[in-house]
Coordinates of C-alpha atoms in Angstrom, one line a residue:
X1 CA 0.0 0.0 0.0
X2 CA 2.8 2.5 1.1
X3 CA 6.1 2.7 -1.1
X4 CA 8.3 3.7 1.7
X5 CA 8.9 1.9 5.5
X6 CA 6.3 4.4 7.3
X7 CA 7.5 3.0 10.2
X8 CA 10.5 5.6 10.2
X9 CA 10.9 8.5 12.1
X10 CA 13.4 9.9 10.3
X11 CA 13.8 13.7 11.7
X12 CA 13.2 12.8 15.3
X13 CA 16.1 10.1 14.9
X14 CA 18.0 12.7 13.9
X15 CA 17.4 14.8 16.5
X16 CA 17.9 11.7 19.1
X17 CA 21.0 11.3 17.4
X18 CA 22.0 14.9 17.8
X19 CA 20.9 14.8 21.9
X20 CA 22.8 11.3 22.8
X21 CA 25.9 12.4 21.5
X22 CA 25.7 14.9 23.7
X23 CA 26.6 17.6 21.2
X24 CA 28.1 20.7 22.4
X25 CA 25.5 23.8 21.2
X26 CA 27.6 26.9 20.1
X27 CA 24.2 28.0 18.0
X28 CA 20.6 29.4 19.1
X29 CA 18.6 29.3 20.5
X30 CA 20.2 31.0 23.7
X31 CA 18.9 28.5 26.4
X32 CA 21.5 25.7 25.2
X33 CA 19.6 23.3 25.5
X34 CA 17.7 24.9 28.8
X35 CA 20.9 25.8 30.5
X36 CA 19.8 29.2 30.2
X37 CA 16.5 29.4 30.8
X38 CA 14.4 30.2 34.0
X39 CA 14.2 27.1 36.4
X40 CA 10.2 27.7 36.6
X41 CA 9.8 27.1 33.1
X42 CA 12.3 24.6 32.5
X43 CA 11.2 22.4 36.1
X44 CA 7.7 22.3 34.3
X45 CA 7.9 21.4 31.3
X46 CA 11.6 19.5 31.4
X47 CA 14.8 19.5 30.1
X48 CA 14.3 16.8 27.1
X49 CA 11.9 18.8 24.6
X50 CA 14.8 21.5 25.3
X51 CA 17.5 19.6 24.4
X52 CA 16.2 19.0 20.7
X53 CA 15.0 22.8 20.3
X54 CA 17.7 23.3 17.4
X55 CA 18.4 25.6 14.5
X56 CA 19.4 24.7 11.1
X57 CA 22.4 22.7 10.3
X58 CA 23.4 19.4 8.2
X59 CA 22.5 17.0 11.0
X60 CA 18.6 18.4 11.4
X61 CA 18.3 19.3 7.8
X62 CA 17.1 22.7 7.0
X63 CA 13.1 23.1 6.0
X64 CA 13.5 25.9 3.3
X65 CA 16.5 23.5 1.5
X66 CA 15.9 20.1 3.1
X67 CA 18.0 17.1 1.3
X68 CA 18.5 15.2 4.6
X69 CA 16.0 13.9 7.1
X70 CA 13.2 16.5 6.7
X71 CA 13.1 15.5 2.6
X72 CA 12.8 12.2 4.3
X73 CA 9.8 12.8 6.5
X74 CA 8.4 14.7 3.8
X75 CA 8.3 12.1 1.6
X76 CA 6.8 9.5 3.9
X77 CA 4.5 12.0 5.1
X78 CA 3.5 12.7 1.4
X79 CA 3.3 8.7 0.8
X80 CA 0.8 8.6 3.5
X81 CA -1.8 11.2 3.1
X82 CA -1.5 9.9 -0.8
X83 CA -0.3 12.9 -1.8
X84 CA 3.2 13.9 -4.4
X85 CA 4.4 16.2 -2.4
X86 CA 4.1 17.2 1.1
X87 CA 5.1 20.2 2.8
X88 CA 5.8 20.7 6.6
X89 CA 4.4 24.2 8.5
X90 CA 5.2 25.8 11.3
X91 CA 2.9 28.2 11.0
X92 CA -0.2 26.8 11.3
X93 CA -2.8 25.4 9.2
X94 CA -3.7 29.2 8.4
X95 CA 0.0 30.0 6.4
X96 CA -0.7 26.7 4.4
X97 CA -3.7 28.0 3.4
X98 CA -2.5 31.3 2.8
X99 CA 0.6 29.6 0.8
X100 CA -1.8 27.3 -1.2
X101 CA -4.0 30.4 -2.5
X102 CA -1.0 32.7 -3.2
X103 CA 0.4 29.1 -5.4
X104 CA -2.4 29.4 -7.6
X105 CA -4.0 32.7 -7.9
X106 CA -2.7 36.1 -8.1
X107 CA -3.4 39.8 -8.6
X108 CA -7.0 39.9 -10.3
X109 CA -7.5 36.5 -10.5
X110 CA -10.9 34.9 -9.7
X111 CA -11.3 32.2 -7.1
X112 CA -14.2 30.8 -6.1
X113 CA -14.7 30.1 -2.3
X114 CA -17.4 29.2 0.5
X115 CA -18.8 32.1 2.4
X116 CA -18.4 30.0 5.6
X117 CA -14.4 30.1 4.9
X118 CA -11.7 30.4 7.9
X119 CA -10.4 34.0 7.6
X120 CA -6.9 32.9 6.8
X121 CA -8.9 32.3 3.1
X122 CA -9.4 36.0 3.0
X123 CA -6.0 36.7 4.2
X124 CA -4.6 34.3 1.6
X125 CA -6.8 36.2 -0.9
X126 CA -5.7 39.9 0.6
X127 CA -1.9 38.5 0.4
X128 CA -2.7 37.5 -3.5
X129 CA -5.2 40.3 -4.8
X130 CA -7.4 37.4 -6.3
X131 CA -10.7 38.8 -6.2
X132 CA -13.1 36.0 -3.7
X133 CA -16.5 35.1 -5.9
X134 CA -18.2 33.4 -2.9
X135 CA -20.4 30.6 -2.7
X136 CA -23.7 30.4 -0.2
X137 CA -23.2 27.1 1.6
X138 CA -26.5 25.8 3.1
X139 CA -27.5 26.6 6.6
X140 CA -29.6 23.8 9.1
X141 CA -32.1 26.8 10.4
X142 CA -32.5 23.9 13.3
X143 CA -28.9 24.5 15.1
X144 CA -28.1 27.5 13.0
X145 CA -25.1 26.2 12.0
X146 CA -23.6 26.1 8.0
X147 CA -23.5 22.9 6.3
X148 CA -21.3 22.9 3.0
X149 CA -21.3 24.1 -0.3
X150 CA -23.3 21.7 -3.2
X151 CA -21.5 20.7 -6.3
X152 CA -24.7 22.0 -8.2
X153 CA -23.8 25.5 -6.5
X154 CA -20.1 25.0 -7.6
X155 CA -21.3 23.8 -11.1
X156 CA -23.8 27.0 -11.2
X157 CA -20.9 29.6 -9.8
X158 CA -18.0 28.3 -12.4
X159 CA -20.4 28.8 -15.5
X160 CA -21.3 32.4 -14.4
X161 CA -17.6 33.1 -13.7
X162 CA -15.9 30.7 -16.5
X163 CA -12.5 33.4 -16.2
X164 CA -12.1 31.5 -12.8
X165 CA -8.7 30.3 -12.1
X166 CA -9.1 28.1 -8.7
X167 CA -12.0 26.9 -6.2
X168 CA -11.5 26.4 -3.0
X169 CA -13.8 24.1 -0.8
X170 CA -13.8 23.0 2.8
X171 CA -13.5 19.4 3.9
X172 CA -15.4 19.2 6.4
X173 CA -16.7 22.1 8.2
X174 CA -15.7 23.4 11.5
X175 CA -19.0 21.3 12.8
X176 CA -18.3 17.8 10.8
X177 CA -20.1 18.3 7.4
X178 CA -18.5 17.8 3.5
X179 CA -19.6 17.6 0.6
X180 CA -19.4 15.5 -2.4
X181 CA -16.0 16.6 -2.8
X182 CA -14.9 14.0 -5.7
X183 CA -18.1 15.0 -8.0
X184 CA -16.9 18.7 -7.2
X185 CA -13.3 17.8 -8.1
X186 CA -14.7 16.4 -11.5
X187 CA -16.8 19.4 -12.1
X188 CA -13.8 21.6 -11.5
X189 CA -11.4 19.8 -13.4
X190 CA -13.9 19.9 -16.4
X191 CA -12.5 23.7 -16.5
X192 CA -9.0 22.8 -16.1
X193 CA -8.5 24.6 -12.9
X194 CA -7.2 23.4 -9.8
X195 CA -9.6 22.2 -6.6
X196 CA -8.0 23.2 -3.6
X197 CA -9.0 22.3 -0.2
X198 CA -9.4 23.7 3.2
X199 CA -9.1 20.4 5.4
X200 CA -7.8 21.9 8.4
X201 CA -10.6 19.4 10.3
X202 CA -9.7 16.7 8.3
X203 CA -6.0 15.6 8.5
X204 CA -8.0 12.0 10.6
X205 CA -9.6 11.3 7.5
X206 CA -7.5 9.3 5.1
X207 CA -7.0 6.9 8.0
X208 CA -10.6 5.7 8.2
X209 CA -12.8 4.3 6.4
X210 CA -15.4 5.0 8.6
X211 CA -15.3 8.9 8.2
X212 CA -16.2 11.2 5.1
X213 CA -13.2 10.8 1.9
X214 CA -10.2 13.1 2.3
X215 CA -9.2 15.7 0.1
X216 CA -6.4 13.8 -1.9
X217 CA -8.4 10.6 -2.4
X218 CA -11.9 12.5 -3.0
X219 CA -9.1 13.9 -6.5
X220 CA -8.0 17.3 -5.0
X221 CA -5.1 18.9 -6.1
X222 CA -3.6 20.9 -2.7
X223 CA -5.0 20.9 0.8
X224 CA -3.7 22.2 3.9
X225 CA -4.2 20.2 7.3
X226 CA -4.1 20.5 11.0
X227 CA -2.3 17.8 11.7
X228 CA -2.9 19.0 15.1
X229 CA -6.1 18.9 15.6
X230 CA -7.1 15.7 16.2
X231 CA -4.2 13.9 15.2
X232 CA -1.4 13.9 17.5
X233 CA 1.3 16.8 16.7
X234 CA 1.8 19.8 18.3
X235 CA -0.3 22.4 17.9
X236 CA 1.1 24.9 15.2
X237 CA 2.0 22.1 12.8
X238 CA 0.9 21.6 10.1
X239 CA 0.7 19.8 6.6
X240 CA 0.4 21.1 3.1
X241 CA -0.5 18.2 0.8
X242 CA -0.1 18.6 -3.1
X243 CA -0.7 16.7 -6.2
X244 CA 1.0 17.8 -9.2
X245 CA -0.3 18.6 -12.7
X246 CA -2.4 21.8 -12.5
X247 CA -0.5 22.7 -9.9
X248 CA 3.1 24.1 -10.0
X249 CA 4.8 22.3 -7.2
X250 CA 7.9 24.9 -7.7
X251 CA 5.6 27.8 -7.4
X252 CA 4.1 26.0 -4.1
X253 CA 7.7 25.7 -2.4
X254 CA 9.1 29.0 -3.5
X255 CA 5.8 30.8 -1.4
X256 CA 6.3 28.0 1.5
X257 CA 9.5 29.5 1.8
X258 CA 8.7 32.8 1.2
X259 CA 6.1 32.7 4.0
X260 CA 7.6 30.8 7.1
X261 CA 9.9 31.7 9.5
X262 CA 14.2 30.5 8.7
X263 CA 14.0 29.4 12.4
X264 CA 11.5 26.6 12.2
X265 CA 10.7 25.0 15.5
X266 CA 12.3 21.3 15.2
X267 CA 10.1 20.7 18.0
X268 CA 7.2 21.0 16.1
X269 CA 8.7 19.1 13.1
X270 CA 9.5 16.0 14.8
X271 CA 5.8 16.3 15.9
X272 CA 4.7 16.1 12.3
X273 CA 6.9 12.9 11.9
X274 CA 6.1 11.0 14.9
X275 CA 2.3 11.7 14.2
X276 CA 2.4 10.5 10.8
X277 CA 4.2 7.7 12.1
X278 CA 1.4 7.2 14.3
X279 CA -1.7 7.3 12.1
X280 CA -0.2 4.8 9.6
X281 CA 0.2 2.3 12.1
X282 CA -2.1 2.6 14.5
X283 CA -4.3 5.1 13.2
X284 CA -7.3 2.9 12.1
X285 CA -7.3 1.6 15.9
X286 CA -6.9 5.0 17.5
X287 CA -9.6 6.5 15.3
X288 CA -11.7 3.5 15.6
X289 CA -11.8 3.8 19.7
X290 CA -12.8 7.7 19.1
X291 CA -15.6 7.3 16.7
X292 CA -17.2 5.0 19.1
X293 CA -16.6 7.5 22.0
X294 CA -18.4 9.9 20.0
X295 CA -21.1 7.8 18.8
X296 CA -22.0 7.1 22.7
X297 CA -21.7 10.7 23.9
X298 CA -23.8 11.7 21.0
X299 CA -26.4 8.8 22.2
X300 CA -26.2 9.7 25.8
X301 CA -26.6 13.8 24.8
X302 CA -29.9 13.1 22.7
X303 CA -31.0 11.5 26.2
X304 CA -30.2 14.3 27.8
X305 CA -33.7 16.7 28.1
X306 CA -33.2 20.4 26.1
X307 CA -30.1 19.0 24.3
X308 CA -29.4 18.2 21.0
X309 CA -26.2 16.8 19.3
X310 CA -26.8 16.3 15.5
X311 CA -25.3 13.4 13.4
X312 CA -25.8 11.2 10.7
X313 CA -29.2 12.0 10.3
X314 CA -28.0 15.1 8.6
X315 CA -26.1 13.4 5.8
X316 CA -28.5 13.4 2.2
X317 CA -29.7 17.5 3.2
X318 CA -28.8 19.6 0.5
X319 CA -24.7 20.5 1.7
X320 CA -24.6 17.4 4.1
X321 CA -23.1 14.6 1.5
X322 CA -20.9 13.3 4.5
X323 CA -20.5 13.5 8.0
X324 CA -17.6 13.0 10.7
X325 CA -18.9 12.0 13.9
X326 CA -15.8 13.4 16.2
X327 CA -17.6 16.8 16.5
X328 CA -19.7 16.8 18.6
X329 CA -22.4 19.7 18.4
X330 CA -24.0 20.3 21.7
X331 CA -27.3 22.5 20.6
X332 CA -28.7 24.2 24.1
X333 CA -30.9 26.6 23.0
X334 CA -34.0 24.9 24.5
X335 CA -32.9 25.2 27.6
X336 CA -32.9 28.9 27.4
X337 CA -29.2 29.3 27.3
X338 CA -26.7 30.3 24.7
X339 CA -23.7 28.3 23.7
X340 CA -21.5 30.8 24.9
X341 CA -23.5 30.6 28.1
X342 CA -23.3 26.7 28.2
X343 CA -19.0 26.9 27.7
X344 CA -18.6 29.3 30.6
X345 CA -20.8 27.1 33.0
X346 CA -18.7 24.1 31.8
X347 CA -15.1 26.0 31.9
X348 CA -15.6 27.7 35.2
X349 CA -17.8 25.4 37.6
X350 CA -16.8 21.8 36.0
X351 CA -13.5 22.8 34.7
X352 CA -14.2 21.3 31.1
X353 CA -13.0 23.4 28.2
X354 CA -15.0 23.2 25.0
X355 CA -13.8 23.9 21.3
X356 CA -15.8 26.6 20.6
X357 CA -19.8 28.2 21.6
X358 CA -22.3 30.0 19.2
X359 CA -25.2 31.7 20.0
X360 CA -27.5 28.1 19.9
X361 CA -23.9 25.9 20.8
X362 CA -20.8 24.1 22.1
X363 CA -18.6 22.4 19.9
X364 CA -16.5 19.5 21.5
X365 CA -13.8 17.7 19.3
X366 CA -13.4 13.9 19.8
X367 CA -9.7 12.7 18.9
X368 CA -7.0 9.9 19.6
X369 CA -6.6 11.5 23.3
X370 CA -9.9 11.3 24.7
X371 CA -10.7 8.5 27.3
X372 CA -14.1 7.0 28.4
X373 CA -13.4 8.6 32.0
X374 CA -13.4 12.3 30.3
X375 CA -16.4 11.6 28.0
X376 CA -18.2 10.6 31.2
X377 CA -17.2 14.0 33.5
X378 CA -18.4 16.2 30.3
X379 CA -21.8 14.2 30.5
X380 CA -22.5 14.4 33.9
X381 CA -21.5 18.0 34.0
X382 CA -24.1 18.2 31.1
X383 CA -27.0 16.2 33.1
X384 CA -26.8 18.7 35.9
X385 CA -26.4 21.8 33.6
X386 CA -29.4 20.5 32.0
X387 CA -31.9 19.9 35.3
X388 CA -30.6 23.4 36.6
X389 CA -31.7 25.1 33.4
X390 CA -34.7 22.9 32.7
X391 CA -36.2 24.5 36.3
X392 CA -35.4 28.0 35.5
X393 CA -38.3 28.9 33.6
X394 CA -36.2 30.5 30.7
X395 CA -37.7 30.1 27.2
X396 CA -35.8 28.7 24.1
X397 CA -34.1 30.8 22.3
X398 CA -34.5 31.4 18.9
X399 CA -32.8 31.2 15.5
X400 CA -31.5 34.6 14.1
X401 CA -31.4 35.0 10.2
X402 CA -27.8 35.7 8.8
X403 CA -27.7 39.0 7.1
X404 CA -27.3 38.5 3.2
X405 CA -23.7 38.6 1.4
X406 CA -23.1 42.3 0.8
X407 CA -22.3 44.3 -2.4
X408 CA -18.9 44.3 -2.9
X409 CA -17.2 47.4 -4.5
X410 CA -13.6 47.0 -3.8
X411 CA -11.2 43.7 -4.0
X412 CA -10.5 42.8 -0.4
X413 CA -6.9 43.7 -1.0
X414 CA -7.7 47.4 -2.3
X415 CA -9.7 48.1 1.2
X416 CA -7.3 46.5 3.1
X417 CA -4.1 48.5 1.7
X418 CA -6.5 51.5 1.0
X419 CA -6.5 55.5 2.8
X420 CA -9.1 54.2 5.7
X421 CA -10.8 55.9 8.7
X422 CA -12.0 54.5 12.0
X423 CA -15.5 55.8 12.9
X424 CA -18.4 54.3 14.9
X425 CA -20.4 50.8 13.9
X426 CA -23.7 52.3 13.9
X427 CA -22.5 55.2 11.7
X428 CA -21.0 53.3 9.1
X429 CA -23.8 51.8 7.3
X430 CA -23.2 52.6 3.6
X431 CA -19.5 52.7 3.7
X432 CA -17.1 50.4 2.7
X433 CA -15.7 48.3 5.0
X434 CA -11.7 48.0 5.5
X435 CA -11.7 45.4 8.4
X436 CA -13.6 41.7 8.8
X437 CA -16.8 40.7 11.0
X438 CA -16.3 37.2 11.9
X439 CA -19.0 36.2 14.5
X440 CA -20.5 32.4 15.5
X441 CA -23.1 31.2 14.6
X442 CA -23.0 29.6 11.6
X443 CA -19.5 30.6 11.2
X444 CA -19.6 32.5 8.3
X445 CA -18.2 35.9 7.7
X446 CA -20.4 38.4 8.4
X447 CA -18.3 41.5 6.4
X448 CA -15.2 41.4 4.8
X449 CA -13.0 44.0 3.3
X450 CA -14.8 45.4 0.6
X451 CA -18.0 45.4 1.0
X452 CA -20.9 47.9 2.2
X453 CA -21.7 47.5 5.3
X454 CA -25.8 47.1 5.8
X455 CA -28.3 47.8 8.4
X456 CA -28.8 44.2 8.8
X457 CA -25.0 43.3 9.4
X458 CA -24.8 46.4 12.0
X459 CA -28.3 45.0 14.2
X460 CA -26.7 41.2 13.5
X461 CA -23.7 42.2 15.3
X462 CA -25.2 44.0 17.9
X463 CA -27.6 41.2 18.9
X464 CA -24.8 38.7 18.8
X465 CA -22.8 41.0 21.1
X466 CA -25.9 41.2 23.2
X467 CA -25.3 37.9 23.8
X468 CA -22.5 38.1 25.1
X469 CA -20.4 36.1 21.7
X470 CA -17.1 37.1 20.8
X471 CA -16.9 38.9 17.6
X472 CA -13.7 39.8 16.1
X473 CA -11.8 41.2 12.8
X474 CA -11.5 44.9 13.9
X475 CA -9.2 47.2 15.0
X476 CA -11.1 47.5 18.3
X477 CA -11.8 44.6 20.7
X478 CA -15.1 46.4 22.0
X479 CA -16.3 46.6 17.9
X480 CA -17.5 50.0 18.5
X481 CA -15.5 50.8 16.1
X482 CA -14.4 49.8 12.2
X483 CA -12.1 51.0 9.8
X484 CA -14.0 52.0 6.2
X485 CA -12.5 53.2 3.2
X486 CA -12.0 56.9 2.9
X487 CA -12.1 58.3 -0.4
X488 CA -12.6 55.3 -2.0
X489 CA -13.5 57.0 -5.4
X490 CA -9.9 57.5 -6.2
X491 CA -9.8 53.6 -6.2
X492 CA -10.6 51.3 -8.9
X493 CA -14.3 50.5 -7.9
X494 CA -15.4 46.8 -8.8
X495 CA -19.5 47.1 -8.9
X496 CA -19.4 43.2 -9.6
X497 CA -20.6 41.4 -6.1

């Protein structure tokens, strides 16, 4: 199945190597090793993940140049995920994201996204001055979450935009759902463009056959992946996986390197090899165990009385072609509480930290690291939440629409860069907006740079901070205040939306 031993660890033998021989450091970092460092620090989290934070020399292999053990762990990596290629990042999932866009659009190009996209996709687009044509994916109006995009809407948006030089599509969603991703990669590829994936949730799925198809087997041609996020590597690791053909694998590694740091942190590359490592051995196993952890937390929660945790039943709605159960989407608006409500009574009295809340929800992520014991102390803490709330008297709340994609006049990348002023929310309906609006629920941007700001997104956004959700993208932290576009008539004014 595998052309190379995947049992190798190449890069974290290496750095093994370079710790028992004791090596002498005369390079950075400073802390040689933790010699240097503050004894707090170093008592708590110990001398040995110190003593292979390294810089870039023959031994380690160097991640902008590698020909040593990081080509190595490349390779195996790319062998796994069935990919060509395969690029480590140490900057997250959201610089593989931005370095996949900037591969394969560029100024004035058009790429075709989801609106529900991670705002690294509009930073990647910013970075690239591609001008965004964005899809509507469907929305359940019964959690108030987004689903996915449909390969009919794909079909529909690449005929009225047949200039298009890239789509972009999510596999899956923050909250579990895909697509038909291979029918979209065959409609796609019918205009001899490339099909690039977001699958920062999706780096499990290769490794299952009991969970939706991933990116490179479903045809695609790049996706990035948080190989952290429910696989086991460190957090800030990540994986760009690309097949070659209509894309330019040169073009990929010359923005790779344009974009990451010359000081990578080995730490977090041996993290990307052991966990690759991992999933190819015992990564069937592993995942098994956590999809049946999910299916009985998912089981006990619809027992539960005001709670609601959607699964397969969603799978055949229009946008809902698959579904992973390791997300676990705890809907509490029947018991009169918001999600954000519902997270702060679980982080502060029972000392259990979900994902992420919306207005209507908690999002938990299942993964390789989750025990029985855990699932058990989040469902208890969720039976007494429940009987508390269930007594107060407090009636359901209710499903707010999502204000409409706004006109957009300028490419995101013109408002960004452009002459902009900072002036009150409420005041700034009808200008153009220079900043983002990113608020849960369903995820999906409410404003990006660009656009005209509405009536509709201002009272959205004040509602949602009524209730006491985070909403982020400006300037300010309060969002009193946005940036617009001042004198945005000396700019070259795109009336197309």
């Amino acid at each position: 199945m595998y052309k190379y031993d995947q049992t190798k660890t190449p890069l974290f033998d290496a750095l093994l190597d370079y710790v028992n021989n004791d090596t002498i450091p005369f390079h950075v970092p400073g802390h040689k090793k933790g010699q240097g460092m503050v004894n707090r620090f170093k008592d708590f989290i110990g001398t040995n993940v110190m003593a292979i934070d390294v810089t870039v020399f023959k031994q380690v292999d160097s991640l902008h140049k590698p020909t040593g053990a990081i080509k190595e762990a490349q390779e195996l990596a790319a062998d796994a995920n069935n990919a060509d290629d395969t690029f480590f990042c140490v900057h997250g999932t959201s610089g593989a994201i931005q370095a996949m866009i900037m591969s394969v659009v560029g100024e004035g190009d058009k790429i075709l996204v989801p609106r529900n996209v991670h705002k690294s996709v509009t930073a990647g687009i910013i970075l690239s001055g591609a001008m965004p044509v964005y899809m509507q994916p469907e929305i359940d109006s019964n959690v108030g979450v987004a689903l996915n995009v449909t390969p009919e809407t794909v079909q529909t948006t690449l005929e009225q935009n047949r200039d298009a030089k890239a789509v972009l599509i999510i596999n899956p969603t923050y909250y579990g759902v895909s697509t038909d991703i291979e029918k979209i990669a065959g409609i796609v590829h019918s205009y001899d463009i490339p099909l690039i994936v977001d699958e920062a949730h999706g780096p499990h799925l290769h490794f299952s056959d009991k969970l939706p198809i991933s990116a490179m087997d479903a045809g695609a041609d790049m996706c990035a992946q948080s190989t952290h996020k429910i696989i086991g590597s460190l957090t800030q690791s990540s994986m760009l996986q690309v097949r070659r053909g209509l894309v330019d694998v040169n073009r990929v590694k010359t923005v790779m390197s344009l974009l990451q740091t010359t000081s990578p942190s080995y730490i977090l590359l041996a993290s990307l090899d052991v966990a690759r490592m991992q999933m190819v051995t015992e990564g069937k196993e592993l995942l098994d165990k956590t999809i049946e952890l999910a299916k009985y937390a998912r089981a006990e929660i619809n027992n539960i009385e005001g709670l609601f945790c959607f699964g397969e039943e969603v799978v055949g709605l229009d946008g809902a072609y698959d579904f992973d159960p390791t997300k676990i989407t705890i809907t509490c608006k029947n018991l009169g509480i918001s999600g954000h409500e519902l997270e702060r009574i679980l982080a502060e009295k029972y000392f259990i930290q979900p994902e992420m809340s919306d207005l209507y929800n908690i999002l938990c992520v299942f993964s390789i690291g989750d025990t029985q014991e855990k699932v058990d102390a989040l469902l208890i803490a969720l039976r007494e939440i429940s009987k508390t709330c269930s007594n107060s008297g407090k009636n359901k709340i209710e499903i707010m629409s999502i204000p409409k994609i706004p006109l957009r006049m300028l490419s995101p990348r013109d408002a960004f860069n452009g002459n902009t002023i900072s002036i009150e929310l409420e005041d700034s309906v009808g200008e153009i907006s220079a900043e983002f609006l990113l608020t849960y629920p369903p995820g999906i941007p409410v404003l990006c740079p660009g656009e005209i700001i509405t009536d509709e997104i201002v009272e959205y956004v004040k509602a949602l901070k009524d209730a006491g959700l985070y909403v982020q993208g400006t300037d300010d932290p309060e969002v009193n205040f946005i940036k617009v576009v001042n004198e945005h008539k000396r700019l070259n004014v795109i009336t197309s939306a």
